[in-house]
PDB file of C-alpha atoms in Angstrom:
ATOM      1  CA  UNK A   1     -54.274  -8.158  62.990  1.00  0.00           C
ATOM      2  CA  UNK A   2     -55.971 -10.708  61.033  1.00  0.00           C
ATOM      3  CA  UNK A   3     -54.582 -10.942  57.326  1.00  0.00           C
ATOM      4  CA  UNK A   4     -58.256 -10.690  55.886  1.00  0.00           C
ATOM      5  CA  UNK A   5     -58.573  -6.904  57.918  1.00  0.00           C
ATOM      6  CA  UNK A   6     -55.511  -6.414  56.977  1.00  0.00           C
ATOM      7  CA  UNK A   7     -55.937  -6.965  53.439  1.00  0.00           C
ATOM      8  CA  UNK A   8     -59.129  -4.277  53.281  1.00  0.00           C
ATOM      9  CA  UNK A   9     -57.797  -1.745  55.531  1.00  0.00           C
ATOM     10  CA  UNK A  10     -55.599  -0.902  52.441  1.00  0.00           C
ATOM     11  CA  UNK A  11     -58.699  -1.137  49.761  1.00  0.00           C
ATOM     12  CA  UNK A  12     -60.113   1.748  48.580  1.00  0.00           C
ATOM     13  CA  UNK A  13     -61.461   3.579  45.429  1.00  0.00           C
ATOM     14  CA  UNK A  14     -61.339   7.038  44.091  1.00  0.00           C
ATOM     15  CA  UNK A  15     -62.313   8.723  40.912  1.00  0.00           C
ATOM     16  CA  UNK A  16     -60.540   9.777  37.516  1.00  0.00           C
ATOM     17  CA  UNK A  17     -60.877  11.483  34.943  1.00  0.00           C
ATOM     18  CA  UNK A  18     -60.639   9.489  30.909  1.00  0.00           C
ATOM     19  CA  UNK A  19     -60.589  11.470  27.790  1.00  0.00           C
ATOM     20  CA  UNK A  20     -63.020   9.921  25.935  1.00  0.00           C
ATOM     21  CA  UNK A  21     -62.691  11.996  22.431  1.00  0.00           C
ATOM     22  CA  UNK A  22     -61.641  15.854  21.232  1.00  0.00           C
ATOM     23  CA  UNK A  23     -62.412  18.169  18.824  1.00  0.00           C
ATOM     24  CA  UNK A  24     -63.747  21.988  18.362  1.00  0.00           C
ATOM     25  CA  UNK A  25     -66.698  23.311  19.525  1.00  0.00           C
ATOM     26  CA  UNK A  26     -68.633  26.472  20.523  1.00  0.00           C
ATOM     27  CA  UNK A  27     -67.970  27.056  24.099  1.00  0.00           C
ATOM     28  CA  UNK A  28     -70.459  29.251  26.165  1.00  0.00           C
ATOM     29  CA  UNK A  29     -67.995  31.044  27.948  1.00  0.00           C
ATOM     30  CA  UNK A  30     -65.468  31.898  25.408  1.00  0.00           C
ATOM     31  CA  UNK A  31     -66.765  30.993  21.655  1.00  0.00           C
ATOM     32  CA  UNK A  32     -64.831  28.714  19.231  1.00  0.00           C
ATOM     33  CA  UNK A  33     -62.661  26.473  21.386  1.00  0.00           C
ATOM     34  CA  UNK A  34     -60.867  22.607  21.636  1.00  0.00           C
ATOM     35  CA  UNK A  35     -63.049  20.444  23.904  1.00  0.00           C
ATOM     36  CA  UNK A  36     -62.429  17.010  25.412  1.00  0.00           C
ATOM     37  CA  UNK A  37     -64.760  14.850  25.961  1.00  0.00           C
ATOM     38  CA  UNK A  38     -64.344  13.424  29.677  1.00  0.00           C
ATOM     39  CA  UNK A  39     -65.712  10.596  31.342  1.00  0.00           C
ATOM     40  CA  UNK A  40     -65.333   9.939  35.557  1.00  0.00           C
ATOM     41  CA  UNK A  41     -64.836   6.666  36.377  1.00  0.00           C
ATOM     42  CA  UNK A  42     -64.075   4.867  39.744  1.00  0.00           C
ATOM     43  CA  UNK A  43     -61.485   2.414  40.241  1.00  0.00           C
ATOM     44  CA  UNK A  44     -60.776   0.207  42.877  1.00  0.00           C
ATOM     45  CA  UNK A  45     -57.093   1.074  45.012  1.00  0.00           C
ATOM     46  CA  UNK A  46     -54.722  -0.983  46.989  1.00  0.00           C
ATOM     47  CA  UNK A  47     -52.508   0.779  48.683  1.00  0.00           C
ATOM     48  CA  UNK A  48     -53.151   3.730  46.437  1.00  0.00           C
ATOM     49  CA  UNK A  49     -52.186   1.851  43.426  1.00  0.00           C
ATOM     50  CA  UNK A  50     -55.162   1.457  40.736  1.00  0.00           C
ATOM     51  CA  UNK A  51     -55.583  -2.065  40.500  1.00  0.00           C
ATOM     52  CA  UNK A  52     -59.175  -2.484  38.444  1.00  0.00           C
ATOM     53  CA  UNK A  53     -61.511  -0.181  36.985  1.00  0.00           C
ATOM     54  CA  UNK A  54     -65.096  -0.209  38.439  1.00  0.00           C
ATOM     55  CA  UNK A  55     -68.505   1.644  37.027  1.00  0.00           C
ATOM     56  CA  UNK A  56     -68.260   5.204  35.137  1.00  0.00           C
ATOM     57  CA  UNK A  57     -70.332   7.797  36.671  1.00  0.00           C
ATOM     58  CA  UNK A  58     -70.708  10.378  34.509  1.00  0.00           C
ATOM     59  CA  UNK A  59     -69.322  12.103  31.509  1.00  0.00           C
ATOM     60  CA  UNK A  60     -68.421  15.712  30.756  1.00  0.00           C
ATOM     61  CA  UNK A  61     -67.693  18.302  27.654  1.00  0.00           C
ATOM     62  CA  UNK A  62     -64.045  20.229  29.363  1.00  0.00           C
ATOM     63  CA  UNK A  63     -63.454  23.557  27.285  1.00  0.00           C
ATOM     64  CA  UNK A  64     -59.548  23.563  26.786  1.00  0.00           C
ATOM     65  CA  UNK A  65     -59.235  27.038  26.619  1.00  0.00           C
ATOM     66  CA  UNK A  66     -61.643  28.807  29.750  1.00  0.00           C
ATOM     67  CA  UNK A  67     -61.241  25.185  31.201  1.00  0.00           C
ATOM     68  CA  UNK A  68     -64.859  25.425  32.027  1.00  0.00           C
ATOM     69  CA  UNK A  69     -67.152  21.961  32.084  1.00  0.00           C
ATOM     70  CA  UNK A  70     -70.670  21.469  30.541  1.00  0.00           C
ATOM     71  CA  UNK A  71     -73.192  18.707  29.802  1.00  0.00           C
ATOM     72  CA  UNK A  72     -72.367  16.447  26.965  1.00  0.00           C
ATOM     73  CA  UNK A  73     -75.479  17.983  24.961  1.00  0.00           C
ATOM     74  CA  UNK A  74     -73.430  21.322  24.469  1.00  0.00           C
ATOM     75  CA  UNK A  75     -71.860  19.270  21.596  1.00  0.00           C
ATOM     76  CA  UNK A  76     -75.101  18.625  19.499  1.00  0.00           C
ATOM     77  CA  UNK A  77     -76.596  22.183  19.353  1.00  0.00           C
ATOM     78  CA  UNK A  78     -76.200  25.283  17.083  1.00  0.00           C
ATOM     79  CA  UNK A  79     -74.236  28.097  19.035  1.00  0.00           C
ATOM     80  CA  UNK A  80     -77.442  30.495  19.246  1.00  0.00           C
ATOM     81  CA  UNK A  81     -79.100  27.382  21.117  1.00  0.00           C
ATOM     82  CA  UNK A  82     -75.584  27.271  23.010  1.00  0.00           C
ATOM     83  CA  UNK A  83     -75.530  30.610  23.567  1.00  0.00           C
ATOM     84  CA  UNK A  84     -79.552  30.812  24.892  1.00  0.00           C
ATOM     85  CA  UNK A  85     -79.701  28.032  26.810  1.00  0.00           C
ATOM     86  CA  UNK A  86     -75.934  26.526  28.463  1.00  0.00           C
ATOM     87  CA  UNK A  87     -74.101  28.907  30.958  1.00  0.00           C
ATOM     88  CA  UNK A  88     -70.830  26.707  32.847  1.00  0.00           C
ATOM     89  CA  UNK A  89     -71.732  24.264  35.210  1.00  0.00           C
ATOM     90  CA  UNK A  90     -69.699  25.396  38.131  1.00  0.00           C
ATOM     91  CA  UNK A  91     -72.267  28.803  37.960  1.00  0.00           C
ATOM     92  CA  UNK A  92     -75.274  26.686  38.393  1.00  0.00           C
ATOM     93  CA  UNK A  93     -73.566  25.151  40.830  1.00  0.00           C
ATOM     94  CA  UNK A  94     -72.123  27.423  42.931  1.00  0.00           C
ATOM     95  CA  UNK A  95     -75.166  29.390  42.978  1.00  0.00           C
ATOM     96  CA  UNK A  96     -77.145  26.206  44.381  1.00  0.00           C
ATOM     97  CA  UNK A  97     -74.492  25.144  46.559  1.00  0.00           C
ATOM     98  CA  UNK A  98     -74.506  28.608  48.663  1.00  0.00           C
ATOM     99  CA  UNK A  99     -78.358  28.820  48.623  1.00  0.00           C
ATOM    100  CA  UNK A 100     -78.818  25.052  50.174  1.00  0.00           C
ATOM    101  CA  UNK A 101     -75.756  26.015  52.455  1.00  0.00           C
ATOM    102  CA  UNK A 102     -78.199  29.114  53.628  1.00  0.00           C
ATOM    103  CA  UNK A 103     -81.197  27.179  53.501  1.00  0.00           C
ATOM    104  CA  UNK A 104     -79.660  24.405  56.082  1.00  0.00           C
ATOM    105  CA  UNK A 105     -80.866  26.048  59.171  1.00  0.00           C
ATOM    106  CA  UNK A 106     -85.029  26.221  57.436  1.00  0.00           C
ATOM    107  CA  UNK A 107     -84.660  30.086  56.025  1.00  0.00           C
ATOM    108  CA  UNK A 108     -82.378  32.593  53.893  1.00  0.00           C
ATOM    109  CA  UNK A 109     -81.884  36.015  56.165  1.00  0.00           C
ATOM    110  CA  UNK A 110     -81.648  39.135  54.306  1.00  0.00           C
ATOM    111  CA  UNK A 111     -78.120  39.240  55.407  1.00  0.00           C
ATOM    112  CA  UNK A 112     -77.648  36.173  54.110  1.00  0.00           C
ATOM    113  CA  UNK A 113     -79.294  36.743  50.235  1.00  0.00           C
ATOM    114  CA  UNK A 114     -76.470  39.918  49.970  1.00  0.00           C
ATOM    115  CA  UNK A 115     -74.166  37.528  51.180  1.00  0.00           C
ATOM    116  CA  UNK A 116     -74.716  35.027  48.182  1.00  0.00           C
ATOM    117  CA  UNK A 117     -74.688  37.910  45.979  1.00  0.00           C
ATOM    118  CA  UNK A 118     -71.497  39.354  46.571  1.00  0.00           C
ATOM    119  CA  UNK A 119     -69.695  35.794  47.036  1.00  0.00           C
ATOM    120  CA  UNK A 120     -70.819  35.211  43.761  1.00  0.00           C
ATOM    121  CA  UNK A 121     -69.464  38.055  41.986  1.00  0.00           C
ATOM    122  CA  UNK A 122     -66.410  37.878  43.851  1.00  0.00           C
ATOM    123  CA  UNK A 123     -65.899  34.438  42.075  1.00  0.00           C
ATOM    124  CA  UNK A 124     -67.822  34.935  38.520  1.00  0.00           C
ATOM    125  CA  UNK A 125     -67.259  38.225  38.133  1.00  0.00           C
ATOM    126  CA  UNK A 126     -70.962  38.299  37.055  1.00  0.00           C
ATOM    127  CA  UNK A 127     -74.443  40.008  39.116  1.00  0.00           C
ATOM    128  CA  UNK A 128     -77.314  38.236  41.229  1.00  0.00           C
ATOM    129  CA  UNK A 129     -80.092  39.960  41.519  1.00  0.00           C
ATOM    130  CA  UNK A 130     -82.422  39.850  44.843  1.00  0.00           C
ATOM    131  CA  UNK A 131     -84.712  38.328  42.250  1.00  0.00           C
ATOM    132  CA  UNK A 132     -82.297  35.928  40.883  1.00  0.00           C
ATOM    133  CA  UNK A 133     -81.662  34.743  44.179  1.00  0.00           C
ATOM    134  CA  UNK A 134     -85.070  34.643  45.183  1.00  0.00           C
ATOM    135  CA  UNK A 135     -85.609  32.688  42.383  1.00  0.00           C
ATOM    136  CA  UNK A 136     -82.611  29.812  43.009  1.00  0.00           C
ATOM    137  CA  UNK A 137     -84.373  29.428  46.440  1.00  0.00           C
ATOM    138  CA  UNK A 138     -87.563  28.438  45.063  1.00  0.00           C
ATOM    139  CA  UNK A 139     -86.190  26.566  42.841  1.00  0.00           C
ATOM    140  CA  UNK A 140     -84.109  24.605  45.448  1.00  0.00           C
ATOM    141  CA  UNK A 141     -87.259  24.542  47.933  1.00  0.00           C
ATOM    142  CA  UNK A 142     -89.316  22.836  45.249  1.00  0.00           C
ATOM    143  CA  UNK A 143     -86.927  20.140  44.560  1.00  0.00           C
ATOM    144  CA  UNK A 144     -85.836  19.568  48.147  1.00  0.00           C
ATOM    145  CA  UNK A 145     -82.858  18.164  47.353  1.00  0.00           C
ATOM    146  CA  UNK A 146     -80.128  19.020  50.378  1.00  0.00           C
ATOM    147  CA  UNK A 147     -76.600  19.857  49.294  1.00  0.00           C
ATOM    148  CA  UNK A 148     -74.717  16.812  49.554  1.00  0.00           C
ATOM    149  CA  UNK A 149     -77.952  15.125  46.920  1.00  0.00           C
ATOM    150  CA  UNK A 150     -77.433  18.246  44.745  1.00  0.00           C
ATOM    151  CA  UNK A 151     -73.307  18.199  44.600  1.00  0.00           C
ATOM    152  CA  UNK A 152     -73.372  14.430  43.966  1.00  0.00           C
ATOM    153  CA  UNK A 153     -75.662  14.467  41.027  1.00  0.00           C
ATOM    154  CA  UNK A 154     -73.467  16.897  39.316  1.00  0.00           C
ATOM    155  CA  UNK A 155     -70.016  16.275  40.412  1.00  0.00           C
ATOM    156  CA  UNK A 156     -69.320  13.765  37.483  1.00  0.00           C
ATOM    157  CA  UNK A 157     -70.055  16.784  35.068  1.00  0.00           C
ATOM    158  CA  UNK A 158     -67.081  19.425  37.179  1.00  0.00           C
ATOM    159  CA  UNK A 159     -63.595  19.342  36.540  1.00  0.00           C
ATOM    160  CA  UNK A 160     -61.199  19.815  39.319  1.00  0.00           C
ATOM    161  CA  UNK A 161     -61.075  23.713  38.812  1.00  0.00           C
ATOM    162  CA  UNK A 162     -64.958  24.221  39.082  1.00  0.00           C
ATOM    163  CA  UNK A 163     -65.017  21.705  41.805  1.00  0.00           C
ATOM    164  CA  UNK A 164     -62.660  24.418  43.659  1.00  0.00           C
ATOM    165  CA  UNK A 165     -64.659  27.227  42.672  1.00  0.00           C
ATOM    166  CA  UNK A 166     -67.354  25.381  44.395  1.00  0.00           C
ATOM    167  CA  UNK A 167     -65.352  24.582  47.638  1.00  0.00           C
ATOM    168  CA  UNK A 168     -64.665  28.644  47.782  1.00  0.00           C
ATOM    169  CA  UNK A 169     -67.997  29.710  47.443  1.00  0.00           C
ATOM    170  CA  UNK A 170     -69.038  26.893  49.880  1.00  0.00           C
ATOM    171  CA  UNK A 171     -66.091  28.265  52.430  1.00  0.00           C
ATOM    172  CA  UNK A 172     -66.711  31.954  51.693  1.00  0.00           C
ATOM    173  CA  UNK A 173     -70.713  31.753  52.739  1.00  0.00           C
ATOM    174  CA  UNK A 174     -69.758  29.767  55.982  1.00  0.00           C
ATOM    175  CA  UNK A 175     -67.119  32.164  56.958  1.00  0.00           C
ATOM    176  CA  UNK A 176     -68.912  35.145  56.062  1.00  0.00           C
ATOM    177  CA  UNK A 177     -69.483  36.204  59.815  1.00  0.00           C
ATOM    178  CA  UNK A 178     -65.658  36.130  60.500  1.00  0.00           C
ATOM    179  CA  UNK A 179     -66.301  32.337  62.332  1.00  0.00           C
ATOM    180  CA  UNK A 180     -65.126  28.946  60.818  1.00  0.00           C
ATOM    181  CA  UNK A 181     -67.331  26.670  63.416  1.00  0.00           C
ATOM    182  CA  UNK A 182     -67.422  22.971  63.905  1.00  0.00           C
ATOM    183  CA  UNK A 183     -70.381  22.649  62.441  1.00  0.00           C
ATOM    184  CA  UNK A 184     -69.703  24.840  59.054  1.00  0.00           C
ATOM    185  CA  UNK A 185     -66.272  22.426  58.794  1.00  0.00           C
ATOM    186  CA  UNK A 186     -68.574  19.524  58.980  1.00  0.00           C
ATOM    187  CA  UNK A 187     -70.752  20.594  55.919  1.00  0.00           C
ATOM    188  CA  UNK A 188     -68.151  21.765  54.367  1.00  0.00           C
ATOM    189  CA  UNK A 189     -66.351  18.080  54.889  1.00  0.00           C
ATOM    190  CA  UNK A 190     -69.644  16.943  53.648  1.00  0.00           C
ATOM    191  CA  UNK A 191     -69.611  19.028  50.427  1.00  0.00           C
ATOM    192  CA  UNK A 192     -65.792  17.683  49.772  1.00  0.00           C
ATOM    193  CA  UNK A 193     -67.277  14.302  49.985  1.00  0.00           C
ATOM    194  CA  UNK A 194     -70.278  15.227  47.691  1.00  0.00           C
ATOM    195  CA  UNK A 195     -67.999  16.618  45.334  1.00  0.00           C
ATOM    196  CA  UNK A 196     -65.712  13.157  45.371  1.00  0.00           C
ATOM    197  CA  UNK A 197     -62.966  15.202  46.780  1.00  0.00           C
ATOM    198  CA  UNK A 198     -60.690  12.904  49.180  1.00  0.00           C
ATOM    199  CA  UNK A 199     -59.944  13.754  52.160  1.00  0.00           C
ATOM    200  CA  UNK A 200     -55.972  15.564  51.575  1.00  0.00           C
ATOM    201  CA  UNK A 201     -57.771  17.339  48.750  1.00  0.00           C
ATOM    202  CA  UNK A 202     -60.076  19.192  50.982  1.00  0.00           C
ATOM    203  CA  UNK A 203     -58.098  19.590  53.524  1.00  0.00           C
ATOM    204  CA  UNK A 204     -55.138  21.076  51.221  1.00  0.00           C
ATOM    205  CA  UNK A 205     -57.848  23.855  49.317  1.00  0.00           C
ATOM    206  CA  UNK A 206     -59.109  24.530  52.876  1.00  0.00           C
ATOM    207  CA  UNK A 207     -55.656  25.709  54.013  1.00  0.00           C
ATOM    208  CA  UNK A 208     -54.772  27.478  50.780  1.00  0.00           C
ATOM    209  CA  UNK A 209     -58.088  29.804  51.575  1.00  0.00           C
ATOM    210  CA  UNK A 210     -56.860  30.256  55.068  1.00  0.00           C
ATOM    211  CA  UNK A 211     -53.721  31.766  54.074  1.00  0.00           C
ATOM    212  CA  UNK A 212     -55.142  33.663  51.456  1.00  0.00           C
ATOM    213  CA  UNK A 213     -57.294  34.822  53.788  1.00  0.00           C
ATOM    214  CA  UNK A 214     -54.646  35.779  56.460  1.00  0.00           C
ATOM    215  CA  UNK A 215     -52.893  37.495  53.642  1.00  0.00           C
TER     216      UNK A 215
END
């Protein structure tokens, strides 16, 4: 093998995570809480090994005590504004992520809105409404966006927790007619990728669900 092939076969990048600054703030989810203040940079890999750091693609406000992630304007806001107008990313966007999954094959069943609505209490612990749902399709129609565009425009603002929470709900809508097809794995690959998840990552949470599931 030529040494120049060589050479790149064993570049690569991925992305990590750099505390950026910490402090207290007023945390949707759970009130008065640490934060830190997290940005996602890639860095270039050889052999695994970090070797340089490349572009930063986002930044994120990391709760330290619900571990949930929100946009960095969270910090600049009175809590009644917080408490009005943020909610944790990962429920935005795990309530996307399941209607876009739906909405792959051109239209949401019935079957398929009750499906969204239970997945997402399963994980949230929180209600959708037929309206609510109704309402995140339109939403998602207007923009157009499919769910790879979606997941990669917000996956610099999840942590590695919501990113999972995201992966289940993802996994839980596919499966929900007792089938794991080929082609459910490969938009469910896709959604790893969206969600800067490696490969081993995916395929680790994937099997974790499967014996949960077998459980």
């Amino acid at each position: 093998m030529p040494a120049l092939v060589l050479y790149a076969s064993f570049l690569g990048s991925r992305c990590v995570v750099e505390t950026v600054s910490q402090g207290t703030f007023f945390c949707p989810d759970c009130g008065q809480a640490p934060y830190h203040l997290q940005r996602v940079r890639r860095v270039l890999t050889v052999a695994g090994v970090r070797v340089a750091s490349l572009e930063a693609i986002g930044q994120h406000v990391e709760c330290q005590r619900c571990r949930g992630t929100f946009r960095v304007e969270v910090l600049n806001i009175s809590e009644e504004q917080v408490e009005a107008a943020f909610e944790a990313e990962y429920y935005r966007a795990i309530r996307r992520t399941m209607v876009l999954m739906c909405l792959a094959d051109g239209l949401i069943a019935r079957s398929e809105v009750n499906t969204i609505a239970a997945v997402y209490q399963s994980l949230t612990g929180a209600t959708l409404t037929r309206e609510d749902i109704l309402h995140e399709i339109a939403l998602a129609q207007e923009e157009g966006a499919e769910v790879e565009q979606y997941l990669e425009g917000i996956a610099p603002q999840l942590n590695d927790a919501s990113k999972e929470m995201v992966i289940r709900a993802a996994y839980m809508v596919a499966t929900s007619d007792g089938e794991f097809q080929a082609d459910e794995q490969a938009l469910l690959d896709r959604v790893g990728r969206a969600l800067l998840l490696d490969q081993t990552e995916l395929t680790n949470l994937v099997m974790k669900m499967l014996r949960e599931q077998a459980r």
